[in-house]
Short mmCIF file of N, CA, C and O in Angstrom, two decimals:
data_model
loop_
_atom_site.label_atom_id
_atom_site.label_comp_id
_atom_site.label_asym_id
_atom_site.label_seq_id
_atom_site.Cartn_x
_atom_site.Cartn_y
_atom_site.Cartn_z
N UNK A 77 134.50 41.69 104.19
CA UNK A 77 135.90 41.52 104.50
C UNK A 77 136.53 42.85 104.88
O UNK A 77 137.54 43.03 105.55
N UNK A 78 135.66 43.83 104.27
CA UNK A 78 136.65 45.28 104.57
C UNK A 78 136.67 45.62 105.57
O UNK A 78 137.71 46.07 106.04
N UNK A 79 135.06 45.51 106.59
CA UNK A 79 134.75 46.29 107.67
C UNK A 79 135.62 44.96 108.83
O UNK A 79 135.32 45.34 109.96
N UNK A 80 136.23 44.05 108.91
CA UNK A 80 136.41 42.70 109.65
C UNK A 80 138.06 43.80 109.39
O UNK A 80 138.59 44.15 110.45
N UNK A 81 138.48 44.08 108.61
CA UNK A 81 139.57 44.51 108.36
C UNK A 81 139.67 45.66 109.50
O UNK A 81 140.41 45.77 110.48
N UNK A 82 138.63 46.48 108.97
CA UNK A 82 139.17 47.89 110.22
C UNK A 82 138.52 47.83 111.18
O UNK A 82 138.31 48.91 111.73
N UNK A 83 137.92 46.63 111.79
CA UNK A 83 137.46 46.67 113.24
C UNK A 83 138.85 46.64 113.96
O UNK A 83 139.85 46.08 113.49
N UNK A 84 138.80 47.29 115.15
CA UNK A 84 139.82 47.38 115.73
C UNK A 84 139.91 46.58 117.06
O UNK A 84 140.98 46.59 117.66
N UNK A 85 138.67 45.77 117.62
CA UNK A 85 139.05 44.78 118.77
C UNK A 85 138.53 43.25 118.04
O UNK A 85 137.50 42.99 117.41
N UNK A 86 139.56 42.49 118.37
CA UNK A 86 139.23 41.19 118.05
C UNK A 86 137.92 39.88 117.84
O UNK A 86 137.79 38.96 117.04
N UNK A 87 136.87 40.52 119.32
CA UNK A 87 135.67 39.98 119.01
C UNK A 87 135.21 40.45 118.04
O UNK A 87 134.74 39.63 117.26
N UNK A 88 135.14 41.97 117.62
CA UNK A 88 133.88 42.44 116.61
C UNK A 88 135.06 41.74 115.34
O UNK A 88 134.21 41.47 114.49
N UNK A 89 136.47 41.27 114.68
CA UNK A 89 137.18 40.62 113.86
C UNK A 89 136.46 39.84 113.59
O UNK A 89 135.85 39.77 112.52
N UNK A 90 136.37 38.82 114.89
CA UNK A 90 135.93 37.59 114.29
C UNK A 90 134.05 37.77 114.05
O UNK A 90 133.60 37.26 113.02
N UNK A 91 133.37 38.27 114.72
CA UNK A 91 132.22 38.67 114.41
C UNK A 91 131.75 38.56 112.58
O UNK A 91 131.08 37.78 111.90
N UNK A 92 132.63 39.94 112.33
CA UNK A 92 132.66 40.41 110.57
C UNK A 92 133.36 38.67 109.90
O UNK A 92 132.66 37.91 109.24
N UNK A 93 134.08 38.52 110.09
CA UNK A 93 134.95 37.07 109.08
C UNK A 93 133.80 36.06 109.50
O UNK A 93 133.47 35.61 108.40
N UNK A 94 132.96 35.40 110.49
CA UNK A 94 132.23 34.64 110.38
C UNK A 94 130.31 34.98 109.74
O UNK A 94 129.33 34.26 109.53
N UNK A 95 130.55 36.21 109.68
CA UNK A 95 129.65 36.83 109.16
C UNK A 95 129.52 36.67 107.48
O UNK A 95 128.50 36.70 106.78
N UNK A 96 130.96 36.48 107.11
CA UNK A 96 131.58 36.43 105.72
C UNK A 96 131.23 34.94 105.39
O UNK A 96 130.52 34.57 104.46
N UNK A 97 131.65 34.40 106.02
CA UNK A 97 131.83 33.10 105.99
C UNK A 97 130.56 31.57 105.71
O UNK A 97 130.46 30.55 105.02
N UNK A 98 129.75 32.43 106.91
CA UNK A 98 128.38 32.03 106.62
C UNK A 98 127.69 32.28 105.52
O UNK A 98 127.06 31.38 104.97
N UNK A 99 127.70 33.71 104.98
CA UNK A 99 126.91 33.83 104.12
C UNK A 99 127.54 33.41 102.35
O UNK A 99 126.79 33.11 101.41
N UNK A 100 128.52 33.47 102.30
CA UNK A 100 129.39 33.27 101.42
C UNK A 100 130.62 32.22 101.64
O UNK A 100 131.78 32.49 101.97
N UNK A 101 130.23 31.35 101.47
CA UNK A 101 131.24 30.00 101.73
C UNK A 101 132.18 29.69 101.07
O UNK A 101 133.27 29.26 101.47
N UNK A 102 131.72 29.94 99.72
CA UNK A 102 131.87 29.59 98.60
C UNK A 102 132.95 30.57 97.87
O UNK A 102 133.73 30.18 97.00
N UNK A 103 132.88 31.65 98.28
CA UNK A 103 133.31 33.02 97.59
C UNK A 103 135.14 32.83 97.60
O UNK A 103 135.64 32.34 98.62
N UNK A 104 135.83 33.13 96.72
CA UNK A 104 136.87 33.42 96.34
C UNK A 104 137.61 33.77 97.58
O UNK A 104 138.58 33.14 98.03
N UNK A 105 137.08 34.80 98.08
CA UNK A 105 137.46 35.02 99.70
C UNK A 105 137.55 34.13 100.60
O UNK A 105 138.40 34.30 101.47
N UNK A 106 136.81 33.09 100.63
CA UNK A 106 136.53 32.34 101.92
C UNK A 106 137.88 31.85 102.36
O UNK A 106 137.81 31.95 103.58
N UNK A 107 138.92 31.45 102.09
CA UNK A 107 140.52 30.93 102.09
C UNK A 107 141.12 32.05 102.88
O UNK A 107 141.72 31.93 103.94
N UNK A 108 140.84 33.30 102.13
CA UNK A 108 141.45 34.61 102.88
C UNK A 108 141.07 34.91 104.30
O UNK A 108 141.87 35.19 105.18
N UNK A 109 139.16 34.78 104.51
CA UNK A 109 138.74 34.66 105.73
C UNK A 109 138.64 34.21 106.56
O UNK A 109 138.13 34.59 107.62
N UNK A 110 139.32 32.82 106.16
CA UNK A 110 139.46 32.18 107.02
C UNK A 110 140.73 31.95 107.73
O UNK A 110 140.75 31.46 108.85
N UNK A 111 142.09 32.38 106.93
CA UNK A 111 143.10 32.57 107.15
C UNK A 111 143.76 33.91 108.20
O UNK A 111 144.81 33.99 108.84
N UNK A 112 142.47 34.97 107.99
CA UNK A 112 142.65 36.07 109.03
C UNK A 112 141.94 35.79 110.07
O UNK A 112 142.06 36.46 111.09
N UNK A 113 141.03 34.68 109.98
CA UNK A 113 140.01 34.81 111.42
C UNK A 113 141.24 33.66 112.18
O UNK A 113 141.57 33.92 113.34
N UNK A 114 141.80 32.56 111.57
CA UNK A 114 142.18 31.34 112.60
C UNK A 114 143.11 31.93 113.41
O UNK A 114 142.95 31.36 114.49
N UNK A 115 144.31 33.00 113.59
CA UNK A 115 144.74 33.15 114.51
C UNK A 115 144.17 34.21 115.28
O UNK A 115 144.92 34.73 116.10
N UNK A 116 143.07 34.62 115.19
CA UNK A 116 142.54 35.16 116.28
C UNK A 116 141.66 33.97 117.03
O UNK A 116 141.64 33.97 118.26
N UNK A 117 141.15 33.25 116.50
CA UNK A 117 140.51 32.03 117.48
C UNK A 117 141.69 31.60 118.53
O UNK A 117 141.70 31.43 119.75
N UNK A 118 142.78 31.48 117.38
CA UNK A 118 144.09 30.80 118.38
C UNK A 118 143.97 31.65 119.38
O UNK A 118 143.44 31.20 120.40
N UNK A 119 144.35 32.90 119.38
CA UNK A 119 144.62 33.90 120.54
C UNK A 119 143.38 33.92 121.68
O UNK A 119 143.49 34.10 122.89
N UNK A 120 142.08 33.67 120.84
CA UNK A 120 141.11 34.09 122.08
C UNK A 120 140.72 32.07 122.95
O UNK A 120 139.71 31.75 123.57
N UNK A 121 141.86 31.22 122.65
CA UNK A 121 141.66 29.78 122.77
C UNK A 121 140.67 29.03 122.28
O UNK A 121 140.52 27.93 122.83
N UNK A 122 139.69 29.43 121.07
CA UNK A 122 139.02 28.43 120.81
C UNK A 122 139.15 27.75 119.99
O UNK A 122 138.52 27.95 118.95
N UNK A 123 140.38 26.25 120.15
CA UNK A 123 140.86 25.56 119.60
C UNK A 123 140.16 25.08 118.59
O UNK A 123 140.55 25.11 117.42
N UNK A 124 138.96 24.57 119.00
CA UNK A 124 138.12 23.88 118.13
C UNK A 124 137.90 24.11 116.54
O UNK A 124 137.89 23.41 115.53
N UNK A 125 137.73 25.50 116.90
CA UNK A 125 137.64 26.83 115.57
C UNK A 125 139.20 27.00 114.87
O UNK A 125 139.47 27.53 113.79
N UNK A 126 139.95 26.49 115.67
CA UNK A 126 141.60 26.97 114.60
C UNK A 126 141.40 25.34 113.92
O UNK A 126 141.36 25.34 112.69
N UNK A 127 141.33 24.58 114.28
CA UNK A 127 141.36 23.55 114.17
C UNK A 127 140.24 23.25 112.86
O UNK A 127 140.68 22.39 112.09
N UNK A 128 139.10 23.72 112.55
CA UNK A 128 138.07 23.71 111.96
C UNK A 128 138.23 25.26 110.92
O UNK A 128 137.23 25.47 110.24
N UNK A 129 139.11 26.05 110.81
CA UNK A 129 139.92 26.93 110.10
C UNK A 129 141.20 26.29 109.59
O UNK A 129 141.63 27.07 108.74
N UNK A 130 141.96 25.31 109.69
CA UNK A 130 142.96 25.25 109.30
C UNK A 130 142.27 23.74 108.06
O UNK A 130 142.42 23.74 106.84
N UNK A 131 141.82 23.05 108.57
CA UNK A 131 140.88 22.33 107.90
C UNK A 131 140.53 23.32 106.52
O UNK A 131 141.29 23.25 105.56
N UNK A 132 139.72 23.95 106.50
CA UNK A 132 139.11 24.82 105.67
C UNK A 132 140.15 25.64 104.78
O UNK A 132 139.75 25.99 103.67
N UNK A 133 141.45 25.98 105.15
CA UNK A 133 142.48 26.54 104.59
C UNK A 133 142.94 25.67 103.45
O UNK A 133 143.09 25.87 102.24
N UNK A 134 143.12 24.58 104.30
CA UNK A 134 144.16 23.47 103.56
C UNK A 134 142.99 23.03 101.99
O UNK A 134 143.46 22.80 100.87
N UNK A 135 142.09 23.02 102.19
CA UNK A 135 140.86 22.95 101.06
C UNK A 135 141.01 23.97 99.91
O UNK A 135 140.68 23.71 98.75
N UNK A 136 141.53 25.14 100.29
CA UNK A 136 142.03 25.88 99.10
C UNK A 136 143.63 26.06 98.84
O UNK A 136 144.26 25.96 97.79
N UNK A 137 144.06 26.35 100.16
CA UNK A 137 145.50 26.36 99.76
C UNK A 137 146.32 25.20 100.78
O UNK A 137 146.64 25.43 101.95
N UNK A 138 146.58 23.96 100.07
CA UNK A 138 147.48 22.50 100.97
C UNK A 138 148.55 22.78 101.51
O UNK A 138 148.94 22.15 102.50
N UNK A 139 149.46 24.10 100.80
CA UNK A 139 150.78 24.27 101.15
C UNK A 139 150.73 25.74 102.10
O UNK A 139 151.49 26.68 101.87
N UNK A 140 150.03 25.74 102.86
CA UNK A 140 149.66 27.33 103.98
C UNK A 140 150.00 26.70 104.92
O UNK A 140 149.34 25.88 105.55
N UNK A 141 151.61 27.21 105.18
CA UNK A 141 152.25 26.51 106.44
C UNK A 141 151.98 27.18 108.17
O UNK A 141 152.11 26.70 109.29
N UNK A 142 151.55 28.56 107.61
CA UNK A 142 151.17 29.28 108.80
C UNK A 142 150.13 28.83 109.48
O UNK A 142 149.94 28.73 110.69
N UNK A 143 149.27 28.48 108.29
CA UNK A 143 148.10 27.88 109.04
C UNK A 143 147.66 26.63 109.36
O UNK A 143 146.59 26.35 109.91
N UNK A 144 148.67 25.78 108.92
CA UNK A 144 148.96 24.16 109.59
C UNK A 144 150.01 24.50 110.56
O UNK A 144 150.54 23.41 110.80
N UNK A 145 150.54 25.31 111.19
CA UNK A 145 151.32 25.93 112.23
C UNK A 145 150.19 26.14 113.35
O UNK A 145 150.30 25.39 114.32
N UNK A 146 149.47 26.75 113.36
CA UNK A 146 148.50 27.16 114.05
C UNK A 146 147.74 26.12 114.52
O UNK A 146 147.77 25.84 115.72
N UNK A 147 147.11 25.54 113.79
CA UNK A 147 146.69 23.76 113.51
C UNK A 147 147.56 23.15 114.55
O UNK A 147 146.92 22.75 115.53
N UNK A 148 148.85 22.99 114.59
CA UNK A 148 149.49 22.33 115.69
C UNK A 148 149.27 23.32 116.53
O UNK A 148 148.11 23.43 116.12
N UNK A 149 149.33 24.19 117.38
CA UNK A 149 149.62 24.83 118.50
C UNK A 149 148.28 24.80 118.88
O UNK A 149 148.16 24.63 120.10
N UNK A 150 147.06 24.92 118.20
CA UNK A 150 145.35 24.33 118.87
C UNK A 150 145.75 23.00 119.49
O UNK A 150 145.74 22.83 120.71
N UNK A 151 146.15 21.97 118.52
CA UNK A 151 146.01 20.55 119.06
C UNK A 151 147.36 20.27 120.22
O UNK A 151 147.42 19.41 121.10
N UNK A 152 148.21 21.15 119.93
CA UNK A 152 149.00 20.63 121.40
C UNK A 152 148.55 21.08 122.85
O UNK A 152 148.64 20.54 123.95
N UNK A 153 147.91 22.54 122.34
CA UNK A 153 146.77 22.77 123.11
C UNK A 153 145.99 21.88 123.92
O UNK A 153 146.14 21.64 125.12
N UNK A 154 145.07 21.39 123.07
CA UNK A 154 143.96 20.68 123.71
C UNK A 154 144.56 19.20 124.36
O UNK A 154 143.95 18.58 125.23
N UNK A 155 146.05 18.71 123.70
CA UNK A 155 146.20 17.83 124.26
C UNK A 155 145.65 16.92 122.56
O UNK A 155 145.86 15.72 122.66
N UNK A 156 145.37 17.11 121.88
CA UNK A 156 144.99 15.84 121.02
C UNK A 156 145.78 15.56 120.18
O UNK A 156 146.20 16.46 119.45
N UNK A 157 146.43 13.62 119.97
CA UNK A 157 147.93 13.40 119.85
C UNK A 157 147.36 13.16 118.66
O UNK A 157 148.07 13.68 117.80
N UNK A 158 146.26 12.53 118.07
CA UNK A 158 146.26 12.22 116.19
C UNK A 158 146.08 13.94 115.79
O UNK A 158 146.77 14.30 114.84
N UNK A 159 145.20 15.05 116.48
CA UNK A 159 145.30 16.25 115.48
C UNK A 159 147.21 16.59 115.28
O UNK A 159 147.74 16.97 114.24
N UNK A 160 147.93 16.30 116.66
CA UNK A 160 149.27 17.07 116.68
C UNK A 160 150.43 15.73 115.50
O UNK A 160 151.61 15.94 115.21
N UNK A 161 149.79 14.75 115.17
CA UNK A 161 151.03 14.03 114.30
C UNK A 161 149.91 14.77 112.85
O UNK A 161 150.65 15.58 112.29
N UNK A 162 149.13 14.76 112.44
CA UNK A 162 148.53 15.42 111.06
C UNK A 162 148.65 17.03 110.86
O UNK A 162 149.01 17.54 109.80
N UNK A 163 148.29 17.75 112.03
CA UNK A 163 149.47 18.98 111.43
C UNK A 163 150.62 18.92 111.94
O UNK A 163 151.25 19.95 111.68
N UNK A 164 151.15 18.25 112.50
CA UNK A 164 152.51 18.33 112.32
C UNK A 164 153.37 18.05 111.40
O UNK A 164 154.48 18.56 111.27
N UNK A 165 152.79 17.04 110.58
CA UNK A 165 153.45 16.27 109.06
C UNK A 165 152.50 17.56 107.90
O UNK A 165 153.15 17.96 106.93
N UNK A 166 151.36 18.00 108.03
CA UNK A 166 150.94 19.19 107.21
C UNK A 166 152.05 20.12 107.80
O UNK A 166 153.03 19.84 107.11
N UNK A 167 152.42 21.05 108.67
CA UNK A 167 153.51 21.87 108.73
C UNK A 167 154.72 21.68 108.59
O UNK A 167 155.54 22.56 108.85
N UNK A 168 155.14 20.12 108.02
CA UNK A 168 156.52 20.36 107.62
C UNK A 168 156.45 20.20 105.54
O UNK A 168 157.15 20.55 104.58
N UNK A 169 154.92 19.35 105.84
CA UNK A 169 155.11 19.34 104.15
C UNK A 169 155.34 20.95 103.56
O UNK A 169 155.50 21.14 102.35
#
């Protein structure tokens, strides 16, 4: 998590956090890593992955509105109307 921290361009970010992620799923961290990697997926468009991060958020923390925020802006993205009414009712709960 440290070195994902001071990388300074976004691919080698997400590189280190899925590096984390894989090997340690489980770890206390994983909520945190996954919470710093999903808006860089957002930014580099791979919806799929915010979408499959915000999922994974809500598993440790239900009430992480930033990241059921994000969750909608993938799925209005892609266009998909059941992901955009489920985070959309997750980002107002």
């Amino acid at each position: 998590l440290q070195s994902a921290g001071q990388a300074e361009a976004d691919p080698e970010k997400i590189k280190f956090y899925e590096e984390v992620l894989q090997k340690h799923p489980a770890h206390p961290g994983a909520t945190y890593a996954w919470a710093q990697v999903q808006p860089l997926y957002l930014k580099a468009g791979q919806f799929d992955k915010v979408l499959a991060a915000a999922e994974a958020i809500f598993k440790g923390d239900p009430y992480d509105a930033p990241s059921a925020y994000n969750g909608l802006q993938a799925a209005e993205k892609k266009q998909d109307i059941e992901a955009i009414k489920l985070w959309s009712a997750r980002t107002v709960e």
